[in-house]
Tab-separated table of C-alpha atoms and ligand atoms in Angstrom:
chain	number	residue	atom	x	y	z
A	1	UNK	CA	70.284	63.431	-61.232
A	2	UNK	CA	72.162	66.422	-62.562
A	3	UNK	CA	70.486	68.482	-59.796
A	4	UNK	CA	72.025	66.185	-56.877
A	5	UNK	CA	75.743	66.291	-59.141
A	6	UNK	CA	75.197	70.323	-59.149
A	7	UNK	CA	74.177	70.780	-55.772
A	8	UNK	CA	76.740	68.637	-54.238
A	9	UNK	CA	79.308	70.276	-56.410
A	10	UNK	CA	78.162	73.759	-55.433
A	11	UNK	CA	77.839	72.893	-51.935
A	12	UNK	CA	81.646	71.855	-52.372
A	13	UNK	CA	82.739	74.971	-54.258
A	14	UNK	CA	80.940	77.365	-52.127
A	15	UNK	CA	79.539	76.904	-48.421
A	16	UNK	CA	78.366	80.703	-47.994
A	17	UNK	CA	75.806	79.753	-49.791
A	18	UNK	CA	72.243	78.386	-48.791
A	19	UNK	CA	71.299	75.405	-51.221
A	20	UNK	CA	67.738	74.290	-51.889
A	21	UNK	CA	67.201	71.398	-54.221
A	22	UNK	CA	63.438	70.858	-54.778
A	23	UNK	CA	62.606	67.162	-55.774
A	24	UNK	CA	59.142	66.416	-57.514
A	25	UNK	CA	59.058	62.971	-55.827
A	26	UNK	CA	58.535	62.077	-52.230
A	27	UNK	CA	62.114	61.280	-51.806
A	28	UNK	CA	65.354	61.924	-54.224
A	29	UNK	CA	65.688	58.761	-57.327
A	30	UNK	CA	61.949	57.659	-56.461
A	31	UNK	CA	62.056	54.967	-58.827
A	32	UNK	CA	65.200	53.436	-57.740
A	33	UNK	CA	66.019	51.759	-54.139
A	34	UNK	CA	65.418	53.690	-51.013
A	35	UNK	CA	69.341	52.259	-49.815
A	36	UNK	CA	70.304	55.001	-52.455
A	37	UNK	CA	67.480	58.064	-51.689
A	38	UNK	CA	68.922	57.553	-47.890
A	39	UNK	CA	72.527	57.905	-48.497
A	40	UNK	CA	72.070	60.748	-51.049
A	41	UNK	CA	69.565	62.500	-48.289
A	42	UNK	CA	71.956	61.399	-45.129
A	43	UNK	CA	75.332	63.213	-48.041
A	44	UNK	CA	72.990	66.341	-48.358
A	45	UNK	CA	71.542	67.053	-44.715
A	46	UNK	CA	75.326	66.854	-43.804
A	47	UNK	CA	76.427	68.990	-46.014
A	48	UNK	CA	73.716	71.698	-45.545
A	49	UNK	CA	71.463	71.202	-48.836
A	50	UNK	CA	67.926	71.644	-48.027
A	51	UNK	CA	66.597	68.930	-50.274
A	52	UNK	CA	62.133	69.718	-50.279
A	53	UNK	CA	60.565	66.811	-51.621
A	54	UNK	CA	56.727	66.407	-53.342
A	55	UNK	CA	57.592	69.855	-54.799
A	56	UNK	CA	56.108	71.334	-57.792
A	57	UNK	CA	57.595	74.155	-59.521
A	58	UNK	CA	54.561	76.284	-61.193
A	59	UNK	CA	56.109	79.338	-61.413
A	60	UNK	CA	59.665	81.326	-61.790
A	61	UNK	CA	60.251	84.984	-61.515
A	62	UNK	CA	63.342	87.127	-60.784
A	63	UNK	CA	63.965	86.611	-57.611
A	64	UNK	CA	60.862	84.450	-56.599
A	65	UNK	CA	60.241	80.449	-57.308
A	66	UNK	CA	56.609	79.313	-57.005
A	67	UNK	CA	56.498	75.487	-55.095
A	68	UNK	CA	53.068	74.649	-55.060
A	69	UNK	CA	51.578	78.144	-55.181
A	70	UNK	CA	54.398	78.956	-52.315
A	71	UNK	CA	56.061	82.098	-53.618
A	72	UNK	CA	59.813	81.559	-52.365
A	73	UNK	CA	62.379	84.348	-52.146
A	74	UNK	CA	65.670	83.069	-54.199
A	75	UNK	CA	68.830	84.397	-56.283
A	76	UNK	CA	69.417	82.039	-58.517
A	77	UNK	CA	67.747	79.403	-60.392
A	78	UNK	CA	69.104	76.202	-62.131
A	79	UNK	CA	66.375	74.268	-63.580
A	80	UNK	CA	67.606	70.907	-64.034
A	81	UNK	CA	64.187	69.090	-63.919
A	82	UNK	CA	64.765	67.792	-67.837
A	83	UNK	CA	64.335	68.625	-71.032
A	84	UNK	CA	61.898	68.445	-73.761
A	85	UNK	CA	62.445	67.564	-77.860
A	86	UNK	CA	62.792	70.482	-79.712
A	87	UNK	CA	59.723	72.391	-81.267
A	88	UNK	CA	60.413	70.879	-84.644
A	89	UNK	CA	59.704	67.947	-83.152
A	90	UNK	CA	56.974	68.916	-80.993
A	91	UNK	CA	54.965	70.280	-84.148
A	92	UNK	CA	55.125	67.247	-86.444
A	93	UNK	CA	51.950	66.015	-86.903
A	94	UNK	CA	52.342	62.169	-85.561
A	95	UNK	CA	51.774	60.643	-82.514
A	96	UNK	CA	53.540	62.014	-79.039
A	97	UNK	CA	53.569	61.269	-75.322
A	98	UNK	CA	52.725	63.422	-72.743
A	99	UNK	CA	56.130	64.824	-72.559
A	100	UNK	CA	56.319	65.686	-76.604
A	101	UNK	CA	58.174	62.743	-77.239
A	102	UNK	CA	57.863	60.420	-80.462
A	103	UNK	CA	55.874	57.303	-80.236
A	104	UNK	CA	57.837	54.422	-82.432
A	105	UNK	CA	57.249	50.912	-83.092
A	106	UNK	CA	59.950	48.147	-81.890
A	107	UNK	CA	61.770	48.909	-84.695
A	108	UNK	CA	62.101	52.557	-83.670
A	109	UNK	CA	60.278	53.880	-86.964
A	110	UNK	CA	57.217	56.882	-86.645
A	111	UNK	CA	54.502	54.272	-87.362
A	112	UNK	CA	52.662	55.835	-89.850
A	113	UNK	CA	55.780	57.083	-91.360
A	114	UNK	CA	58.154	53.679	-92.024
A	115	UNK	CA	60.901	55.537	-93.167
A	116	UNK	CA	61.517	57.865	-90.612
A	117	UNK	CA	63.455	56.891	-87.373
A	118	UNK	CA	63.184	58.648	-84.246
A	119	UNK	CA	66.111	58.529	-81.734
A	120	UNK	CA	67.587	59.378	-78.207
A	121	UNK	CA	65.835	61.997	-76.378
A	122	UNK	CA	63.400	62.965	-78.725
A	123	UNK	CA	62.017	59.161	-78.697
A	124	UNK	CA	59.099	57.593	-76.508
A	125	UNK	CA	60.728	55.073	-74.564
A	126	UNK	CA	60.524	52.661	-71.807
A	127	UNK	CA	63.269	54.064	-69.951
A	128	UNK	CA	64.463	57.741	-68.871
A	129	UNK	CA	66.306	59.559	-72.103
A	130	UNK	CA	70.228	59.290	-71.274
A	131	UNK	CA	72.871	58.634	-73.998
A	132	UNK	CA	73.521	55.259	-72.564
A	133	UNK	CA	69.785	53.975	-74.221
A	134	UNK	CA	70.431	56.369	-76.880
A	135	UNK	CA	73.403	54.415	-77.897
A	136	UNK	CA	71.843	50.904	-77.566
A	137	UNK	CA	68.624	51.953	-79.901
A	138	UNK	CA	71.082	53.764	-82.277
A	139	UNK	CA	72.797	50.108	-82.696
A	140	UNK	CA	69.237	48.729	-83.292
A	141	UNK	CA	68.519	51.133	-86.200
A	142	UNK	CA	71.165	50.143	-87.134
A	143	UNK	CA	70.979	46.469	-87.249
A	144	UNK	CA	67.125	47.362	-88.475
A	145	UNK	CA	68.642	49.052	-91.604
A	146	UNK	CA	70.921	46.754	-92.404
A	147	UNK	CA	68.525	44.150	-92.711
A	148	UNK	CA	66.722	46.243	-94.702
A	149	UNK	CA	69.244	47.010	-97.202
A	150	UNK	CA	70.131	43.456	-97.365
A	151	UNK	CA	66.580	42.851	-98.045
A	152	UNK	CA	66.458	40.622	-94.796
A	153	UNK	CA	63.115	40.052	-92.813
A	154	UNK	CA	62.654	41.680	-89.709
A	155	UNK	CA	62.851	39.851	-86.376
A	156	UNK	CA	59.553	39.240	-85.250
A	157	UNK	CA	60.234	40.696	-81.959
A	158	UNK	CA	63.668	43.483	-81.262
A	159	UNK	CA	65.988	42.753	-78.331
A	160	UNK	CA	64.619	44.313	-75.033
A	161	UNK	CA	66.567	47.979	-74.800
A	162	UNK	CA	68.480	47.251	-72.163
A	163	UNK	CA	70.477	49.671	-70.009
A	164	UNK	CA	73.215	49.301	-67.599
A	165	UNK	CA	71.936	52.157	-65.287
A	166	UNK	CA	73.802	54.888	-63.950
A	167	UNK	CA	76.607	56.658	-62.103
A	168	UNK	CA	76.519	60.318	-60.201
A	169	UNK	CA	78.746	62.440	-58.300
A	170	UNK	CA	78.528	63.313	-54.950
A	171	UNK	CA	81.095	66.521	-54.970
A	172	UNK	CA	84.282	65.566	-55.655
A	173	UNK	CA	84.804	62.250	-53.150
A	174	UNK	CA	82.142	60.257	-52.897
A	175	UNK	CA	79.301	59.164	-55.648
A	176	UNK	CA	76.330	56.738	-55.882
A	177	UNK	CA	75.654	54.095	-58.654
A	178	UNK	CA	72.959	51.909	-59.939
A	179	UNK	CA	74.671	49.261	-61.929
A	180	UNK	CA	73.143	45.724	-62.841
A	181	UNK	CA	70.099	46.160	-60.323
A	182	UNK	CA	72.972	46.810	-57.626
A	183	UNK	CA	73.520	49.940	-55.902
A	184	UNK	CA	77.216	51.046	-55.054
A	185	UNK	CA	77.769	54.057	-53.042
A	186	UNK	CA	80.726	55.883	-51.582
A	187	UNK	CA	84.176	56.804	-52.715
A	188	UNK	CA	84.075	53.390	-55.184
A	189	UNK	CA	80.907	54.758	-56.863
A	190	UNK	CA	83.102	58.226	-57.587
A	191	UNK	CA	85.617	56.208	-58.842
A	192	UNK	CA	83.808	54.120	-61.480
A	193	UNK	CA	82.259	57.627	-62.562
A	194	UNK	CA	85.319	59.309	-62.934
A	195	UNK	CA	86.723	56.108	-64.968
A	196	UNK	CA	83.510	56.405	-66.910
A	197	UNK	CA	84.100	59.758	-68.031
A	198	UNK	CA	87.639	59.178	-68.149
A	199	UNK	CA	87.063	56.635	-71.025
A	200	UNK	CA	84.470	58.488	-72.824
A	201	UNK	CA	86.581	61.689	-73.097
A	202	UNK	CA	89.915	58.917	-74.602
A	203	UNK	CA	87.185	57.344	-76.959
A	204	UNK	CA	86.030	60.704	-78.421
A	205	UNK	CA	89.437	61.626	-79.057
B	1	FAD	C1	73.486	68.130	-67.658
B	1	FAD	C2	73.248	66.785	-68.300
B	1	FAD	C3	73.932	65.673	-67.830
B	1	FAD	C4	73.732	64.424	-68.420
B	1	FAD	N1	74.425	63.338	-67.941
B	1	FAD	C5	74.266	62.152	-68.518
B	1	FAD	C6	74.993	61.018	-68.068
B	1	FAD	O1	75.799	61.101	-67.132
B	1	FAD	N2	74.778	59.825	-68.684
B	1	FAD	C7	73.899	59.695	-69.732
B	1	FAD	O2	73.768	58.578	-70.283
B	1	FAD	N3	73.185	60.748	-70.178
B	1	FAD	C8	73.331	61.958	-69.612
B	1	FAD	N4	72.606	63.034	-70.054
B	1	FAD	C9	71.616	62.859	-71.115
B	1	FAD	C10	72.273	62.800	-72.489
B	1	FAD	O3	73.092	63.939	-72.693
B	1	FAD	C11	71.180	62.771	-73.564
B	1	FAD	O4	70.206	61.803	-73.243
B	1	FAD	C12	71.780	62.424	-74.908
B	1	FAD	O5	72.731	63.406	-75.280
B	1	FAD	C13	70.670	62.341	-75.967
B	1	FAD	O6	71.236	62.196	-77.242
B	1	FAD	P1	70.492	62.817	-78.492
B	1	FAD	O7	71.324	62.437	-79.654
B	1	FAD	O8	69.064	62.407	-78.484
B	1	FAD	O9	70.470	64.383	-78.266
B	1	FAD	P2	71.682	65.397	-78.186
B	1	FAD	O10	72.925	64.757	-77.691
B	1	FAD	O11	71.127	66.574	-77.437
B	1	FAD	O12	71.931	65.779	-79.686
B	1	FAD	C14	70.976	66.479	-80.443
B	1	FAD	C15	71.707	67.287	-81.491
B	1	FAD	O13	70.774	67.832	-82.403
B	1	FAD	C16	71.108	69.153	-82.680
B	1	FAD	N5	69.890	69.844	-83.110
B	1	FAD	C17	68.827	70.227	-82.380
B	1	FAD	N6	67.904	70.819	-83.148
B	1	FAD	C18	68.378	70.821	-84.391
B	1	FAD	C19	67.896	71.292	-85.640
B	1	FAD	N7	66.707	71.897	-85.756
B	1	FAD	N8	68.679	71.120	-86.721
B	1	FAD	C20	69.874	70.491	-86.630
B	1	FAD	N9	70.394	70.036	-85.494
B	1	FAD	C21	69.661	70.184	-84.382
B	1	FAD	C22	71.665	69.672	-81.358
B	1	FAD	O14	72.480	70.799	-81.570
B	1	FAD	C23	72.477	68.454	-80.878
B	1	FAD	O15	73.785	68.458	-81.395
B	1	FAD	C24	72.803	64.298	-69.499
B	1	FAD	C25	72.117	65.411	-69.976
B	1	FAD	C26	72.340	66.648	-69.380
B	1	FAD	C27	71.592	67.849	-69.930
């Protein structure tokens, strides 16, 4: 996601350059309706982005990127192909994914460690880390700890974490969204993004 909002903001900014976006899927948001992979693909061939899909990256030296054993000549490189919790968190000695991140029960505690509470990015979770679900398991905790100072039982089962889903930029007109199991795309989607930000940026002060 924040290598289609770069690219398409780069494209934008600068069209002397050539733009290669490499995508590890076989097309761009994989896991999310085709209707939106097209109209992101259809934004980018138009705009000159050279969008390679089924890539992966094994490799990155000055000057050269390595896409499946393929050394490829390049200036710069963003990687934007996510992050991973920090070593602290890597090191502990408790139970990870595959990715490094913290395996919790419902109740978003380190199993064999009750007391300790794992979250946002650094948590194992059902959906792709983004502050949105970072928010909605902070309010669990704290619900969870309330109860717990209250000396309250624990539901039985926690509320599904349930996200809205998400809003990008396509340069500076035209966007795509995934909102409610909807997609919205077009100069509306930029405009609920821009309100989006808009409102996070007043509530922060
Ligand atoms: C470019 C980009 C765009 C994004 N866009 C969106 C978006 O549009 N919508 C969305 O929902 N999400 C977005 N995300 C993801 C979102 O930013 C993260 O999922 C969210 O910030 C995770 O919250 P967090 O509290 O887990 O981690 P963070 O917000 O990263 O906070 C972790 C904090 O811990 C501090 N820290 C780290 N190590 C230590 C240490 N050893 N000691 C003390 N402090 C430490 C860090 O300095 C940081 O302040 C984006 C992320 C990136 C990188």
């Amino acid at each position: 996601m924040s290598g289609i909002e770069l690219a398409s903001e780069l494209r934008e900014s600068r069209t002397d350059l050539e733009i290669i976006l490499y995508d590890r899927g076989p097309r761009i948001l994989r896991n999310f309706p085709e209707k939106l992979s097209n109209y992101i693909a259809k934004w980018f061939r138009e705009n000159n982005v050279n969008v390679v899909p089924n890539s992966l990256i094994d490799k990155v030296e000055q000057g050269t990127i390595y896409n499946n054993g393929t050394p490829e000549p390049v200036d710069i490189v963003v990687w934007t192909a996510g992050i991973q919790p920090v070593e602290i968190v890597r090191k502990l000695p408790i139970d990870t994914n595959k990715s490094g991140r913290v395996i919790v029960n419902q109740y978003h505690q380190v199993p064999t460690y009750k007391n300790v509470y794992v979250v946002g990015d650094c948590a194992a979770l059902p959906h792709a880390p983004s502050a949105q679900l970072a928010e909605v398991q902070g309010d669990q905790i704290a619900d969870v700890l309330k109860k717990q100072w209250n000396h309250e039982p624990l539901p039985e089962k926690m509320p599904e974490l349930k996200v809205q889903g998400f809003l990008g930029s396509l340069g500076e007109k035209k966007g795509f969204a995934y909102i409610m199991d909807r997609t919205v795309t077009g100069r509306l989607a930029h405009i609920l993004k821009s309100g989006v930000l808009w409102l996070y940026k007043y509530h922060n002060g």
